[in-house]
PDB file of C-alpha atoms and ligand atoms in Angstrom:
ATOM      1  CA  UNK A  15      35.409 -98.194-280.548  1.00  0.00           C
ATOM      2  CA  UNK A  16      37.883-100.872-281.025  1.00  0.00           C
ATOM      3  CA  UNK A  17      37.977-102.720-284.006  1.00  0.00           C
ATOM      4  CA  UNK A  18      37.213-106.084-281.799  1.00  0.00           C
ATOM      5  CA  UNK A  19      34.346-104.581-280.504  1.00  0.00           C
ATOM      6  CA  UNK A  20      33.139-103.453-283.563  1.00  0.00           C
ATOM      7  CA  UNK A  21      33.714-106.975-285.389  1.00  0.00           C
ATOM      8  CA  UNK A  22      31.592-108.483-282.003  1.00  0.00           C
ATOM      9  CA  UNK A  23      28.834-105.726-282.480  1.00  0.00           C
ATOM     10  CA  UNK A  24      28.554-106.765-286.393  1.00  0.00           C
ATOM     11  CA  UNK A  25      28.630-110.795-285.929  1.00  0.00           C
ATOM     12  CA  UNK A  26      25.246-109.930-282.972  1.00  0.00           C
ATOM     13  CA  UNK A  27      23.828-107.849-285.942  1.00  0.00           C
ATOM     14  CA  UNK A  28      24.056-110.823-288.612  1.00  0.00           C
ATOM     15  CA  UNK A  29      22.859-113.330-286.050  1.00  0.00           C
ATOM     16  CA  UNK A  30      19.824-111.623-285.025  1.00  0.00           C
ATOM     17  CA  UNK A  31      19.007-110.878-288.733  1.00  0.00           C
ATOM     18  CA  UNK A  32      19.704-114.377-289.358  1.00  0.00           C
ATOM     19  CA  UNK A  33      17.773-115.484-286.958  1.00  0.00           C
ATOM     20  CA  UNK A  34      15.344-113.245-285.723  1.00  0.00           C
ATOM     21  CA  UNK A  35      14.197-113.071-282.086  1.00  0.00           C
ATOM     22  CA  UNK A  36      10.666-112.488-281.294  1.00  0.00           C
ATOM     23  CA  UNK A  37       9.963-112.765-284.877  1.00  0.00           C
ATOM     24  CA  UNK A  38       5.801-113.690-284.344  1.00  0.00           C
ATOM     25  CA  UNK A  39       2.511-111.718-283.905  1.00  0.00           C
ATOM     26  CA  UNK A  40       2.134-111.544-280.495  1.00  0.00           C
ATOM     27  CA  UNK A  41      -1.009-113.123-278.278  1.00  0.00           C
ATOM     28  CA  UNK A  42      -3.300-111.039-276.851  1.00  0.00           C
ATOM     29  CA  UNK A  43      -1.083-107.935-277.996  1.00  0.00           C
ATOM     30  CA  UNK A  44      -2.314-105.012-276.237  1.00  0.00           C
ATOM     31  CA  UNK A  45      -0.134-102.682-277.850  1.00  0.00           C
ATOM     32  CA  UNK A  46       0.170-102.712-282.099  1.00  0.00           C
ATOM     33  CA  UNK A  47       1.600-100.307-284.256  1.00  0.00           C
ATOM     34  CA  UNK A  48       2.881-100.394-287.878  1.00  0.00           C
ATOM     35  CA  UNK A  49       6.077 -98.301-289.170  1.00  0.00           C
ATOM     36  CA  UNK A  50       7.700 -97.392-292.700  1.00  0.00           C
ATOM     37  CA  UNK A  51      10.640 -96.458-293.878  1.00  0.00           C
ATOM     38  CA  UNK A  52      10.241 -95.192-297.152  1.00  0.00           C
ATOM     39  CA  UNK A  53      13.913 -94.165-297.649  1.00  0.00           C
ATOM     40  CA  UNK A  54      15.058 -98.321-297.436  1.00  0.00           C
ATOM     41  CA  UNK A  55      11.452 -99.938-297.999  1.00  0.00           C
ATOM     42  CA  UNK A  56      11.187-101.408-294.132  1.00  0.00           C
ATOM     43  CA  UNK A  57       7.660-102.194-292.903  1.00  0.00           C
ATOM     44  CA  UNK A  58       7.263-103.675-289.577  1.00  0.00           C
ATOM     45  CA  UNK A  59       4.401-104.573-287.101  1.00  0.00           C
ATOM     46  CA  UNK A  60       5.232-104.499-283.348  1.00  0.00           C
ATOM     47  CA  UNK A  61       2.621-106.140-281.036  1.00  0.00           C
ATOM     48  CA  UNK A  62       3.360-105.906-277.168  1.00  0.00           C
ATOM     49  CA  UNK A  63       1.698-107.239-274.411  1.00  0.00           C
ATOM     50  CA  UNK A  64       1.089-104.811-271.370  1.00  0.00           C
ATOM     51  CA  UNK A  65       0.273-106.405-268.452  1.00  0.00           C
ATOM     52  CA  UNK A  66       0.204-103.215-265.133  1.00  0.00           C
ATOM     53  CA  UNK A  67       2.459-100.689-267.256  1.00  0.00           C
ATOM     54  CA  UNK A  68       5.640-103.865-267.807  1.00  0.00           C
ATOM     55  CA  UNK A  69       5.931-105.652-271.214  1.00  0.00           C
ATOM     56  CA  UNK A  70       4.711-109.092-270.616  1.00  0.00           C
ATOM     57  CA  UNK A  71       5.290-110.370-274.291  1.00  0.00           C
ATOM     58  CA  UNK A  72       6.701-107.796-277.366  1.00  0.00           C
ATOM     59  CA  UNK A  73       7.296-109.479-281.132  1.00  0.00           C
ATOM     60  CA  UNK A  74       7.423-107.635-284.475  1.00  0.00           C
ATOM     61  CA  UNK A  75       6.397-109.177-288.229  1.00  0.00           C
ATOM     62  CA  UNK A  76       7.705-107.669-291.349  1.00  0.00           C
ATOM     63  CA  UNK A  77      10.073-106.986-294.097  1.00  0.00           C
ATOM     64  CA  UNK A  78      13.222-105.163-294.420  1.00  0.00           C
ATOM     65  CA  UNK A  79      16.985-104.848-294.472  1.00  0.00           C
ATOM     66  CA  UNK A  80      19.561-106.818-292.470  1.00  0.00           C
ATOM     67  CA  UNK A  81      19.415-103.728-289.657  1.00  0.00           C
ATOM     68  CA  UNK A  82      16.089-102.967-289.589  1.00  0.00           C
ATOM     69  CA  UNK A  83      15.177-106.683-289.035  1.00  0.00           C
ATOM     70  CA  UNK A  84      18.221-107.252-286.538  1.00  0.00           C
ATOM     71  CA  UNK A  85      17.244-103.399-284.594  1.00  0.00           C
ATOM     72  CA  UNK A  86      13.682-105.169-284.187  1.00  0.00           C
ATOM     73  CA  UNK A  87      14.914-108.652-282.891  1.00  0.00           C
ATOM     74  CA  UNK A  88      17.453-107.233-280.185  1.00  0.00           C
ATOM     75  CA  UNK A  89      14.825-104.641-279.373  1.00  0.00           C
ATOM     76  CA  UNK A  90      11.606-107.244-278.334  1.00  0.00           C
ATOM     77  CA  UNK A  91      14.397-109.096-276.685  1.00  0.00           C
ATOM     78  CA  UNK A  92      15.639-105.875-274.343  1.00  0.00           C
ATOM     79  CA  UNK A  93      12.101-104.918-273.803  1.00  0.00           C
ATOM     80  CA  UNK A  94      10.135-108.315-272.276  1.00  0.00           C
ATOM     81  CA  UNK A  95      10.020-106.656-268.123  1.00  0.00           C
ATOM     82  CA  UNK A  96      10.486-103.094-268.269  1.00  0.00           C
ATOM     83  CA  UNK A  97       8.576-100.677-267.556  1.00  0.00           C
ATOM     84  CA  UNK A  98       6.751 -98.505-270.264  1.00  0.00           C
ATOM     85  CA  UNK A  99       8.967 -95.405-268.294  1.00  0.00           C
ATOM     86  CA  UNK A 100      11.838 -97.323-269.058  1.00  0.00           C
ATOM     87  CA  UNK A 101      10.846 -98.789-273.075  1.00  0.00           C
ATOM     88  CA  UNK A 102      10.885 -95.113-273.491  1.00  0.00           C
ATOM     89  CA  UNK A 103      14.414 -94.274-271.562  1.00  0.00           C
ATOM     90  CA  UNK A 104      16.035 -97.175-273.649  1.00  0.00           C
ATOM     91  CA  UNK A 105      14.109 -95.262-276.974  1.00  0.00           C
ATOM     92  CA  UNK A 106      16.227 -92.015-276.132  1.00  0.00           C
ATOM     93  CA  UNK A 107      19.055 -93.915-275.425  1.00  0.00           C
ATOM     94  CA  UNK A 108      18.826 -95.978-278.431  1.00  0.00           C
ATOM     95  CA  UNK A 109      18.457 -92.904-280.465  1.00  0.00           C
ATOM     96  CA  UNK A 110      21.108 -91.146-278.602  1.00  0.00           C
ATOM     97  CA  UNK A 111      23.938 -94.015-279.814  1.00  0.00           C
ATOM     98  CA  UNK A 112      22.647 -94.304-283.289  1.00  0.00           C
ATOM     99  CA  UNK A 113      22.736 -90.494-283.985  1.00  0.00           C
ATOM    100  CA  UNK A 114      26.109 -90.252-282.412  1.00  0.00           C
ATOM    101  CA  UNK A 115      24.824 -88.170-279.105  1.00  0.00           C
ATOM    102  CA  UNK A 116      25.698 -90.681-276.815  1.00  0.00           C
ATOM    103  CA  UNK A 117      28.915 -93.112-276.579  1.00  0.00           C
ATOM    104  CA  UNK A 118      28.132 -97.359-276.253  1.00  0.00           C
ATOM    105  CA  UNK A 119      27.404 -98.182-273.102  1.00  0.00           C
ATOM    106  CA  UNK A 120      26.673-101.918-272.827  1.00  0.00           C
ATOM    107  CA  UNK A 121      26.383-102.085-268.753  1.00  0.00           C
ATOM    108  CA  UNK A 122      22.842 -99.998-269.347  1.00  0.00           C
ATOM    109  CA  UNK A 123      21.999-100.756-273.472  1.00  0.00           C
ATOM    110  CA  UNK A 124      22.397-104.227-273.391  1.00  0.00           C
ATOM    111  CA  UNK A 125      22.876-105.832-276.580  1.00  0.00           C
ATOM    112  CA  UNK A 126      21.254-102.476-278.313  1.00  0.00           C
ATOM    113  CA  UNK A 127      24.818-100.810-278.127  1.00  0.00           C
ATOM    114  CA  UNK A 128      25.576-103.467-281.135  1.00  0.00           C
ATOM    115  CA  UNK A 129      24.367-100.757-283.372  1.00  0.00           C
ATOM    116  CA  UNK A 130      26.800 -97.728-282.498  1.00  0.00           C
ATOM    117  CA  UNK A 131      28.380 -98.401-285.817  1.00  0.00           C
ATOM    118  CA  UNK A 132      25.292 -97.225-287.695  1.00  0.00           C
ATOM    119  CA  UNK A 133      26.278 -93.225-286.858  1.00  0.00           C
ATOM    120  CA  UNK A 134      28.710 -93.897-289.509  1.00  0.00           C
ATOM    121  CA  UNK A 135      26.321 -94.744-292.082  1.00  0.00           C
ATOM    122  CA  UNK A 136      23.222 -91.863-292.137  1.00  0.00           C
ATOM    123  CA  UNK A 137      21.027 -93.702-294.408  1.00  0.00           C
ATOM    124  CA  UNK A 138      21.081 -96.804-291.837  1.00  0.00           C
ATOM    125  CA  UNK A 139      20.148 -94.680-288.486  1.00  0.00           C
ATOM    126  CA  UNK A 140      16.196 -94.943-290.300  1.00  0.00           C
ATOM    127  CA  UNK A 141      16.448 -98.520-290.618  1.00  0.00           C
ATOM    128  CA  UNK A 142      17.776 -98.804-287.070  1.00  0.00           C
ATOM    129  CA  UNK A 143      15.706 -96.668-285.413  1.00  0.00           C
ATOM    130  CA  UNK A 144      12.213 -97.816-287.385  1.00  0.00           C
ATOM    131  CA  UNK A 145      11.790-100.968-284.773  1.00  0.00           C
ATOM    132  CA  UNK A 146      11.895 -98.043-282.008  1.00  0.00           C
ATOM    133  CA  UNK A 147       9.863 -95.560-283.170  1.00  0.00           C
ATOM    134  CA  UNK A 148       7.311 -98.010-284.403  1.00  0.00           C
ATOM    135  CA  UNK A 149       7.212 -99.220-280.374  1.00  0.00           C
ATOM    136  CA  UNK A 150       7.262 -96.006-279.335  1.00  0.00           C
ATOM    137  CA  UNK A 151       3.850 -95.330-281.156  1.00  0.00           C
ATOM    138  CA  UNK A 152       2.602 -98.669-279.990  1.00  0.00           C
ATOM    139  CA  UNK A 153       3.264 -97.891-276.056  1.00  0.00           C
ATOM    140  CA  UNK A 154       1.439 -94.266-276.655  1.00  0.00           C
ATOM    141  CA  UNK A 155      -1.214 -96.115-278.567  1.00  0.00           C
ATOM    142  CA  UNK A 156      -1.180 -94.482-281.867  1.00  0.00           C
ATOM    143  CA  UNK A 157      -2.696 -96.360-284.487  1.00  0.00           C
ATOM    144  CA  UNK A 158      -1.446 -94.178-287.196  1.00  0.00           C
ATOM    145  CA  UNK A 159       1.822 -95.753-289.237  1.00  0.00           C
ATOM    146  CA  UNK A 160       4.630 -94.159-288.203  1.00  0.00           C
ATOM    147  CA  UNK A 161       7.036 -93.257-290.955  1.00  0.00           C
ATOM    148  CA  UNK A 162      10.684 -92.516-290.738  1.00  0.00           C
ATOM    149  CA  UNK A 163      10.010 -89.490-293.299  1.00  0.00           C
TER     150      UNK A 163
HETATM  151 ZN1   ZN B  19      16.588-100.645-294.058  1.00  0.00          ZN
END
């Protein structure tokens, strides 16, 4: 990565943690799950709104670090209109970048390739990927808390 695009990736992570998309329960959620990560103390709700298998409405409530809250605000952002086939492509390509299996590729990630730079940090790829596996629970409809550990 360039060190432009990694400054660019880092000022989208601060302004979605700033100001958090989505950042409301959701009405008429269909879809709710709760997550933990132990390791940083993140705890988020996602609520999503299925309406025929495509995300109508997704939002997330919670508490946690500057990339745990910014992972969850780009995430309900990407996901309002996809499919649940495709929530759970973007999971394994989310997971992919942040574990360093998979290069940035914004044409197809969107604004989710922002967090690349979190390979380089191991203790961050939980608070990254908490958002994700907490919607990933949600869309199987698992009412158990997920935890990172
Ligand atoms: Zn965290």
């Amino acid at each position: 990565m360039t060190s432009d695009l990694r400054d660019l990736y880092q000022e989208l992570i601060l302004d979605h943690y700033r100001h958090p998309r989505n950042r409301r329960r959701v009405q008429d959620a269909n879809r709710v799950a709760e997550g933990f990560n132990p390791l940083c103390g993140d705890r988020i709700h996602i609520y999503l709104r299925l309406e025929e298998g495509v995300v109508a409405d997704a939002g997330f409530e919670g508490s946690g670090c500057a990339i745990s809250t910014a992972s969850a605000s780009v995430m309900t952002e990407v996901l309002k209109g996809k499919t649940e086939a495709e929530a759970e492509a973007l999971f394994q390509s989310f997971h992919d970048l942040v574990t360093g299996k998979a290069e940035p590729d914004p044409g197809r990630m969107g604004k989710t390739a922002a967090f690349a730079g979190v390979r380089d940090y191991p203790m961050r790829v939980k608070c990254a990927t908490l958002a994700w596996h907490t919607l990933r629970a949600a869309l199987r409809g698992s009412s158990e808390t997920v935890a990172t550990e």
